């Protein structure tokens, strides 16, 4: 694996879960509002604005933590929405952010961005898998290895139609 690919993967290991957390209101309430929890909204802000991206200026992270121009556009929109929520949180508490009028927009944009990021990562994983020499026939070497989002039906375990665990 090339050094640039390693760096991109390392950044995304941090960035994708932060975006997923923003797209998940039950997680936000259960974790961020629990003072004993290991994560809070401050961690998310540092991940998105300081450590692994700059949601105000995401263009410079294309190829570093963002894979496509679509991700750049959505990250900028997410940064704008997060800044609007922060403006509604004068004491900068997680509770104020979650109660902000702008918070539903944060969740919606994060959901779109998460879907795009995960789909792009799956495409990259399939390409990596297909570029490796065949060692066994356990995994298929076609794009069927990673279903497209529209191929997965709610309540199934993937593109085979089996019921997932209850």
Coordinates of N, CA and C in Angstrom, one line a residue:
X1 N 0.9 -1.2 0.0 CA 0.0 0.0 0.0 C 0.9 1.2 0.0
X2 N 0.6 2.2 -0.8 CA 1.4 3.4 -0.9 C 1.2 4.3 0.3
X3 N 2.1 5.2 0.6 CA 2.1 6.0 1.8 C 0.9 6.9 1.7
X4 N 0.5 7.5 0.6 CA -0.7 8.4 0.5 C -1.9 7.6 0.8
X5 N -2.0 6.3 0.4 CA -3.2 5.5 0.7 C -3.3 5.2 2.1
X6 N -2.1 5.0 2.8 CA -2.1 4.7 4.2 C -2.6 5.9 5.0
X7 N -2.1 7.1 4.6 CA -2.5 8.3 5.3 C -4.0 8.6 5.1
X8 N -4.5 8.4 3.9 CA -5.9 8.6 3.6 C -6.7 7.6 4.5
X9 N -6.3 6.4 4.6 CA -7.0 5.4 5.4 C -7.0 5.7 6.8
X10 N -5.8 6.2 7.3 CA -5.7 6.6 8.7 C -6.6 7.8 9.1
X11 N -6.7 8.8 8.2 CA -7.5 9.9 8.4 C -9.0 9.5 8.5
X12 N -9.4 8.6 7.5 CA -10.8 8.3 7.4 C -11.2 7.4 8.6
X13 N -10.3 6.6 9.2 CA -10.6 5.8 10.3 C -11.2 6.7 11.5
X14 N -10.8 8.0 11.5 CA -11.2 8.9 12.5 C -12.4 9.8 11.9
X15 N -12.3 10.2 10.7 CA -13.3 11.1 10.1 C -14.7 10.4 9.9
X16 N -14.7 9.2 9.3 CA -16.0 8.6 9.0 C -16.8 8.3 10.3
X17 N -16.2 7.8 11.3 CA -17.0 7.6 12.6 C -17.6 8.9 13.1
X18 N -16.8 10.0 13.0 CA -17.3 11.3 13.5 C -18.6 11.7 12.7
X19 N -18.5 11.6 11.4 CA -19.6 11.9 10.5 C -20.8 11.0 10.8
X20 N -20.6 9.7 11.0 CA -21.6 8.8 11.4 C -22.3 9.2 12.7
X21 N -21.5 9.6 13.7 CA -22.1 10.0 14.9 C -23.0 11.2 14.8
X22 N -22.6 12.2 13.9 CA -23.5 13.3 13.6 C -24.8 13.0 13.0
X23 N -24.8 11.8 12.3 CA -26.0 11.4 11.6 C -26.9 10.5 12.4
X24 N -26.5 10.4 13.7 CA -27.2 9.4 14.6 C -27.7 10.1 15.9
X25 N -28.9 10.7 15.8 CA -29.4 11.3 17.0 C -29.5 10.5 18.3
X26 N -30.0 9.2 18.2 CA -30.0 8.4 19.4 C -28.6 8.2 20.0
X27 N -27.6 8.0 19.2 CA -26.2 8.0 19.7 C -25.8 9.3 20.4
X28 N -26.2 10.4 19.8 CA -25.8 11.7 20.3 C -26.4 11.9 21.7
X29 N -27.7 11.5 21.9 CA -28.4 11.6 23.2 C -27.8 10.7 24.2
X30 N -27.6 9.4 23.8 CA -27.1 8.4 24.7 C -25.6 8.6 25.1
X31 N -24.8 9.1 24.2 CA -23.4 9.2 24.5 C -23.0 10.6 24.9
X32 N -23.3 11.6 24.0 CA -22.8 12.9 24.3 C -23.4 13.6 25.5
X33 N -24.6 13.2 25.8 CA -25.3 13.8 27.0 C -25.0 13.0 28.3
X34 N -24.2 12.0 28.2 CA -23.8 11.2 29.4 C -22.4 11.7 29.8
X35 N -22.3 12.3 31.0 CA -21.0 12.8 31.4 C -20.0 11.8 31.6
X36 N -20.4 10.5 31.8 CA -19.4 9.5 32.0 C -18.9 8.8 30.7
X37 N -19.5 9.2 29.6 CA -19.2 8.6 28.3 C -17.8 9.1 27.8
X38 N -17.2 8.3 26.9 CA -15.9 8.6 26.4 C -15.8 9.6 25.3
X39 N -17.0 10.0 24.8 CA -17.0 10.9 23.6 C -18.0 12.0 23.9
X40 N -17.7 13.2 23.3 CA -18.7 14.3 23.3 C -18.6 15.0 22.0
X41 N -19.4 16.0 21.9 CA -19.4 16.8 20.7 C -18.1 17.5 20.4
X42 N -17.4 17.9 21.5 CA -16.1 18.6 21.3 C -15.1 17.7 20.5
X43 N -15.1 16.4 20.8 CA -14.3 15.4 20.1 C -14.6 15.5 18.6
X44 N -15.9 15.5 18.3 CA -16.4 15.6 16.9 C -15.9 16.8 16.2
X45 N -16.0 18.0 16.9 CA -15.6 19.2 16.3 C -14.1 19.2 16.0
X46 N -13.3 18.7 17.0 CA -11.8 18.6 16.8 C -11.5 17.7 15.6
X47 N -12.2 16.6 15.4 CA -12.0 15.7 14.3 C -12.3 16.4 13.0
X48 N -13.4 17.1 12.9 CA -13.9 17.7 11.6 C -13.2 19.0 11.3
X49 N -12.8 19.8 12.3 CA -12.3 21.1 12.0 C -10.8 21.3 12.3
X50 N -10.2 20.3 13.0 CA -8.8 20.5 13.4 C -7.9 19.4 13.0
X51 N -8.2 18.2 13.5 CA -7.3 17.1 13.4 C -7.2 16.3 12.1
X52 N -8.4 16.1 11.5 CA -8.4 15.2 10.3 C -9.1 15.9 9.1
X53 N -9.5 17.1 9.2 CA -10.1 17.9 8.1 C -10.3 19.3 8.6
X54 N -10.8 20.2 7.7 CA -11.2 21.5 8.1 C -12.5 21.7 7.4
X55 N -13.6 21.5 8.1 CA -14.9 21.6 7.5 C -15.3 23.0 7.0
X56 N -14.5 24.0 7.4 CA -14.7 25.3 6.8 C -14.0 25.5 5.5
X57 N -12.9 24.7 5.3 CA -12.2 24.8 4.0 C -11.7 23.4 3.6
X58 N -12.7 22.5 3.3 CA -12.3 21.1 3.1 C -11.6 20.8 1.8
X59 N -11.5 21.8 0.8 CA -10.9 21.5 -0.4 C -9.4 21.1 -0.3
X60 N -8.7 21.6 0.7 CA -7.3 21.2 0.9 C -7.2 19.8 1.4
X61 N -8.3 19.1 1.8 CA -8.2 17.8 2.3 C -8.6 16.7 1.2
X62 N -8.9 17.2 0.0 CA -9.2 16.3 -1.1 C -7.9 15.4 -1.3
X63 N -8.1 14.1 -1.2 CA -6.9 13.2 -1.3 C -6.2 12.9 0.0
X64 N -6.5 13.7 1.0 CA -5.9 13.4 2.3 C -6.9 12.8 3.3
X65 N -8.1 13.3 3.3 CA -9.1 12.6 4.2 C -10.4 12.5 3.4
X66 N -10.6 13.3 2.3 CA -11.8 13.2 1.5 C -11.4 12.6 0.1
X67 N -12.2 11.7 -0.4 CA -11.9 11.0 -1.6 C -12.4 11.7 -2.9
X68 N -13.5 12.4 -2.8 CA -14.1 13.0 -4.0 C -14.6 14.4 -3.8
X69 N -14.8 15.1 -4.9 CA -15.3 16.4 -4.9 C -16.7 16.5 -4.2
X70 N -17.5 15.4 -4.4 CA -18.8 15.3 -3.7 C -18.6 15.3 -2.2
X71 N -17.6 14.6 -1.7 CA -17.4 14.6 -0.3 C -17.0 16.0 0.2
X72 N -16.2 16.7 -0.6 CA -15.7 18.1 -0.3 C -16.9 19.0 -0.1
X73 N -17.8 19.0 -1.1 CA -19.0 19.8 -1.1 C -19.9 19.5 0.1
X74 N -20.1 18.2 0.4 CA -20.9 17.9 1.6 C -20.2 18.2 2.9
X75 N -18.9 18.1 3.0 CA -18.2 18.5 4.2 C -18.3 20.0 4.4
X76 N -18.2 20.8 3.4 CA -18.4 22.2 3.5 C -19.8 22.5 4.0
X77 N -20.8 21.9 3.5 CA -22.2 22.1 3.9 C -22.3 21.7 5.4
X78 N -21.7 20.6 5.8 CA -21.7 20.1 7.2 C -21.1 21.2 8.1
X79 N -19.9 21.7 7.7 CA -19.3 22.7 8.4 C -20.1 24.0 8.6
X80 N -20.8 24.4 7.6 CA -21.7 25.5 7.7 C -22.9 25.3 8.6
X81 N -23.4 24.1 8.5 CA -24.5 23.7 9.4 C -24.1 23.6 10.9
X82 N -22.9 23.1 11.1 CA -22.4 23.0 12.5 C -22.1 24.4 13.0
X83 N -21.6 25.3 12.2 CA -21.3 26.6 12.7 C -22.7 27.3 13.0
X84 N -23.7 27.1 12.2 CA -25.0 27.6 12.6 C -25.5 27.1 13.9
X85 N -25.3 25.8 14.1 CA -25.8 25.2 15.4 C -25.0 25.8 16.6
X86 N -23.7 26.1 16.3 CA -22.8 26.7 17.4 C -23.3 28.1 17.7
X87 N -23.8 28.8 16.7 CA -24.3 30.2 16.9 C -25.5 30.1 17.9
X88 N -26.3 29.0 17.9 CA -27.4 28.8 18.7 C -27.1 28.3 20.1
X89 N -25.8 28.1 20.4 CA -25.3 27.5 21.6 C -24.4 28.4 22.4
X90 N -24.9 29.5 23.0 CA -24.1 30.5 23.6 C -23.1 29.9 24.7
X91 N -23.5 28.9 25.4 CA -22.6 28.3 26.4 C -21.8 27.1 25.9
X92 N -22.0 26.9 24.6 CA -21.2 25.8 23.9 C -21.4 24.4 24.5
X93 N -22.6 24.1 25.0 CA -22.8 22.8 25.6 C -23.3 21.8 24.5
X94 N -23.1 20.6 24.7 CA -23.7 19.6 23.8 C -25.2 19.7 23.8
X95 N -25.8 19.9 25.0 CA -27.3 20.0 25.1 C -27.8 21.1 24.2
X96 N -27.1 22.3 24.2 CA -27.5 23.4 23.4 C -27.4 23.1 21.9
X97 N -26.3 22.5 21.5 CA -26.2 22.1 20.1 C -27.3 21.2 19.7
X98 N -27.6 20.2 20.4 CA -28.6 19.2 20.0 C -30.0 19.9 20.0
X99 N -30.2 20.9 20.8 CA -31.5 21.6 20.8 C -31.6 22.8 19.8
X100 N -30.5 23.0 19.1 CA -30.4 24.1 18.1 C -31.4 23.9 17.0
X101 N -32.0 25.0 16.5 CA -32.8 25.0 15.3 C -32.1 24.4 14.1
X102 N -30.8 24.6 14.1 CA -30.0 24.1 13.0 C -29.6 22.6 13.0
X103 N -29.8 22.0 14.2 CA -29.4 20.6 14.4 C -30.0 19.6 13.4
X104 N -31.3 19.7 13.1 CA -31.8 18.7 12.1 C -31.1 18.8 10.8
X105 N -30.6 20.0 10.4 CA -29.9 20.1 9.1 C -28.5 19.5 9.3
X106 N -27.9 19.6 10.4 CA -26.6 18.9 10.7 C -26.8 17.4 10.5
X107 N -27.8 16.9 11.1 CA -28.0 15.4 11.0 C -28.3 15.0 9.6
X108 N -29.1 15.8 8.9 CA -29.4 15.4 7.5 C -28.2 15.5 6.6
X109 N -27.4 16.5 6.7 CA -26.2 16.6 5.8 C -25.2 15.5 6.2
X110 N -25.0 15.3 7.5 CA -24.1 14.2 8.0 C -24.6 12.9 7.5
X111 N -25.9 12.6 7.4 CA -26.4 11.4 6.9 C -26.0 11.2 5.4
X112 N -26.2 12.3 4.6 CA -25.8 12.2 3.2 C -24.3 12.0 3.0
X113 N -23.5 12.7 3.8 CA -22.1 12.6 3.7 C -21.6 11.2 4.2
X114 N -22.2 10.7 5.2 CA -21.8 9.4 5.7 C -22.1 8.3 4.6
X115 N -23.2 8.4 4.0 CA -23.6 7.5 2.9 C -22.6 7.5 1.8
X116 N -22.2 8.7 1.4 CA -21.2 8.9 0.3 C -19.9 8.4 0.7
X117 N -19.4 8.7 1.9 CA -18.1 8.3 2.4 C -18.0 6.8 2.5
X118 N -19.0 6.1 3.0 CA -19.0 4.7 3.2 C -19.0 4.0 1.8
X119 N -19.9 4.5 0.9 CA -19.9 3.9 -0.4 C -18.6 4.1 -1.1
X120 N -17.9 5.2 -1.0 CA -16.6 5.4 -1.6 C -15.6 4.5 -1.0
X121 N -15.6 4.3 0.3 CA -14.7 3.4 0.9 C -14.9 2.0 0.5
X122 N -16.2 1.6 0.3 CA -16.4 0.2 -0.1 C -15.9 0.0 -1.6
X123 N -16.1 1.0 -2.4 CA -15.6 0.9 -3.8 C -14.1 0.8 -3.8
X124 N -13.4 1.5 -2.9 CA -12.0 1.4 -2.8 C -11.6 0.1 -2.3
X125 N -12.3 -0.5 -1.3 CA -12.0 -1.8 -0.8 C -12.2 -2.9 -1.9
X126 N -13.2 -2.8 -2.7 CA -13.4 -3.7 -3.8 C -12.3 -3.6 -4.8
X127 N -11.9 -2.4 -5.1 CA -10.8 -2.2 -6.1 C -9.5 -2.8 -5.5
X128 N -9.3 -2.6 -4.3 CA -8.1 -3.2 -3.6 C -8.1 -4.7 -3.7
X129 N -9.3 -5.2 -3.3 CA -9.4 -6.7 -3.3 C -9.2 -7.2 -4.7
X130 N -9.8 -6.6 -5.7 CA -9.7 -7.1 -7.1 C -8.2 -6.9 -7.6
X131 N -7.4 -6.0 -7.1 CA -6.1 -5.8 -7.6 C -5.1 -6.9 -7.0
X132 N -5.5 -7.5 -5.9 CA -4.6 -8.5 -5.2 C -4.7 -9.8 -6.0
X133 N -3.6 -10.5 -6.1 CA -3.6 -11.9 -6.7 C -4.5 -12.8 -6.0
X134 N -5.2 -13.6 -6.7 CA -6.2 -14.6 -6.1 C -5.4 -15.6 -5.3
X135 N -5.9 -15.8 -4.0 CA -5.3 -16.8 -3.1 C -6.3 -17.9 -2.8
X136 N -7.5 -17.6 -3.0 CA -8.6 -18.6 -2.8 C -9.9 -18.0 -3.4
X137 N -10.9 -18.9 -3.4 CA -12.1 -18.5 -4.0 C -13.2 -18.1 -3.0
X138 N -12.8 -17.7 -1.8 CA -13.7 -17.5 -0.7 C -14.5 -16.2 -1.1
X139 N -13.9 -15.2 -1.5 CA -14.6 -13.9 -1.8 C -14.7 -13.7 -3.3
X140 N -15.8 -13.3 -3.8 CA -16.0 -13.0 -5.3 C -15.1 -11.9 -5.7
X141 N -14.6 -11.9 -6.9 CA -13.8 -10.8 -7.4 C -14.5 -9.9 -8.4
X142 N -15.7 -9.6 -8.1 CA -16.5 -8.7 -8.9 C -17.1 -7.6 -8.0
X143 N -17.7 -6.7 -8.6 CA -18.4 -5.6 -7.9 C -19.5 -6.1 -7.0
X144 N -19.9 -7.4 -7.2 CA -21.0 -7.9 -6.3 C -20.5 -8.1 -4.9
X145 N -19.2 -8.0 -4.7 CA -18.6 -8.1 -3.3 C -19.1 -7.0 -2.4
X146 N -19.4 -5.9 -2.9 CA -19.9 -4.8 -2.2 C -21.2 -4.2 -2.8
X147 N -22.3 -4.5 -2.3 CA -23.6 -4.0 -2.9 C -23.7 -2.5 -2.9
X148 N -24.3 -2.0 -3.9 CA -24.6 -0.6 -3.9 C -25.7 -0.3 -2.9
X149 N -25.8 1.0 -2.4 CA -26.8 1.3 -1.4 C -28.2 0.9 -1.9
X150 N -28.5 1.1 -3.1 CA -29.9 0.9 -3.6 C -30.2 -0.6 -3.7
X151 N -29.2 -1.5 -3.6 CA -29.4 -2.9 -3.7 C -29.7 -3.5 -2.3
X152 N -29.5 -2.8 -1.2 CA -29.7 -3.4 0.1 C -31.1 -3.0 0.5
X153 N -31.9 -4.0 0.9 CA -33.3 -3.7 1.3 C -33.3 -3.7 2.8
X154 N -34.1 -2.8 3.4 CA -34.2 -2.7 4.8 C -34.7 -4.0 5.4
X155 N -34.0 -4.4 6.5 CA -34.4 -5.6 7.1 C -33.7 -6.9 6.6
X156 N -32.7 -6.7 5.7 CA -31.9 -7.8 5.2 C -30.5 -7.7 5.6
X157 N -29.8 -8.8 5.5 CA -28.4 -8.8 5.8 C -27.5 -8.4 4.7
X158 N -28.0 -8.0 3.6 CA -27.1 -7.6 2.5 C -27.9 -7.8 1.2
X159 N -27.1 -8.1 0.1 CA -27.7 -8.2 -1.2 C -28.2 -9.7 -1.5
X160 N -28.1 -10.6 -0.5 CA -28.6 -11.9 -0.7 C -30.0 -12.1 -0.2
X161 N -30.5 -11.2 0.5 CA -31.9 -11.3 1.0 C -32.2 -12.0 2.3
X162 N -31.1 -12.5 2.9 CA -31.3 -13.3 4.2 C -31.7 -12.2 5.2
X163 N -32.5 -12.7 6.2 CA -32.9 -11.8 7.3 C -31.7 -11.7 8.2
X164 N -31.4 -10.4 8.6 CA -30.3 -10.2 9.5 C -30.7 -10.6 10.9
X165 N -29.7 -10.5 11.9 CA -30.0 -10.9 13.2 C -31.0 -9.9 13.8
X166 N -31.8 -10.5 14.7 CA -32.9 -9.7 15.3 C -32.3 -8.8 16.4

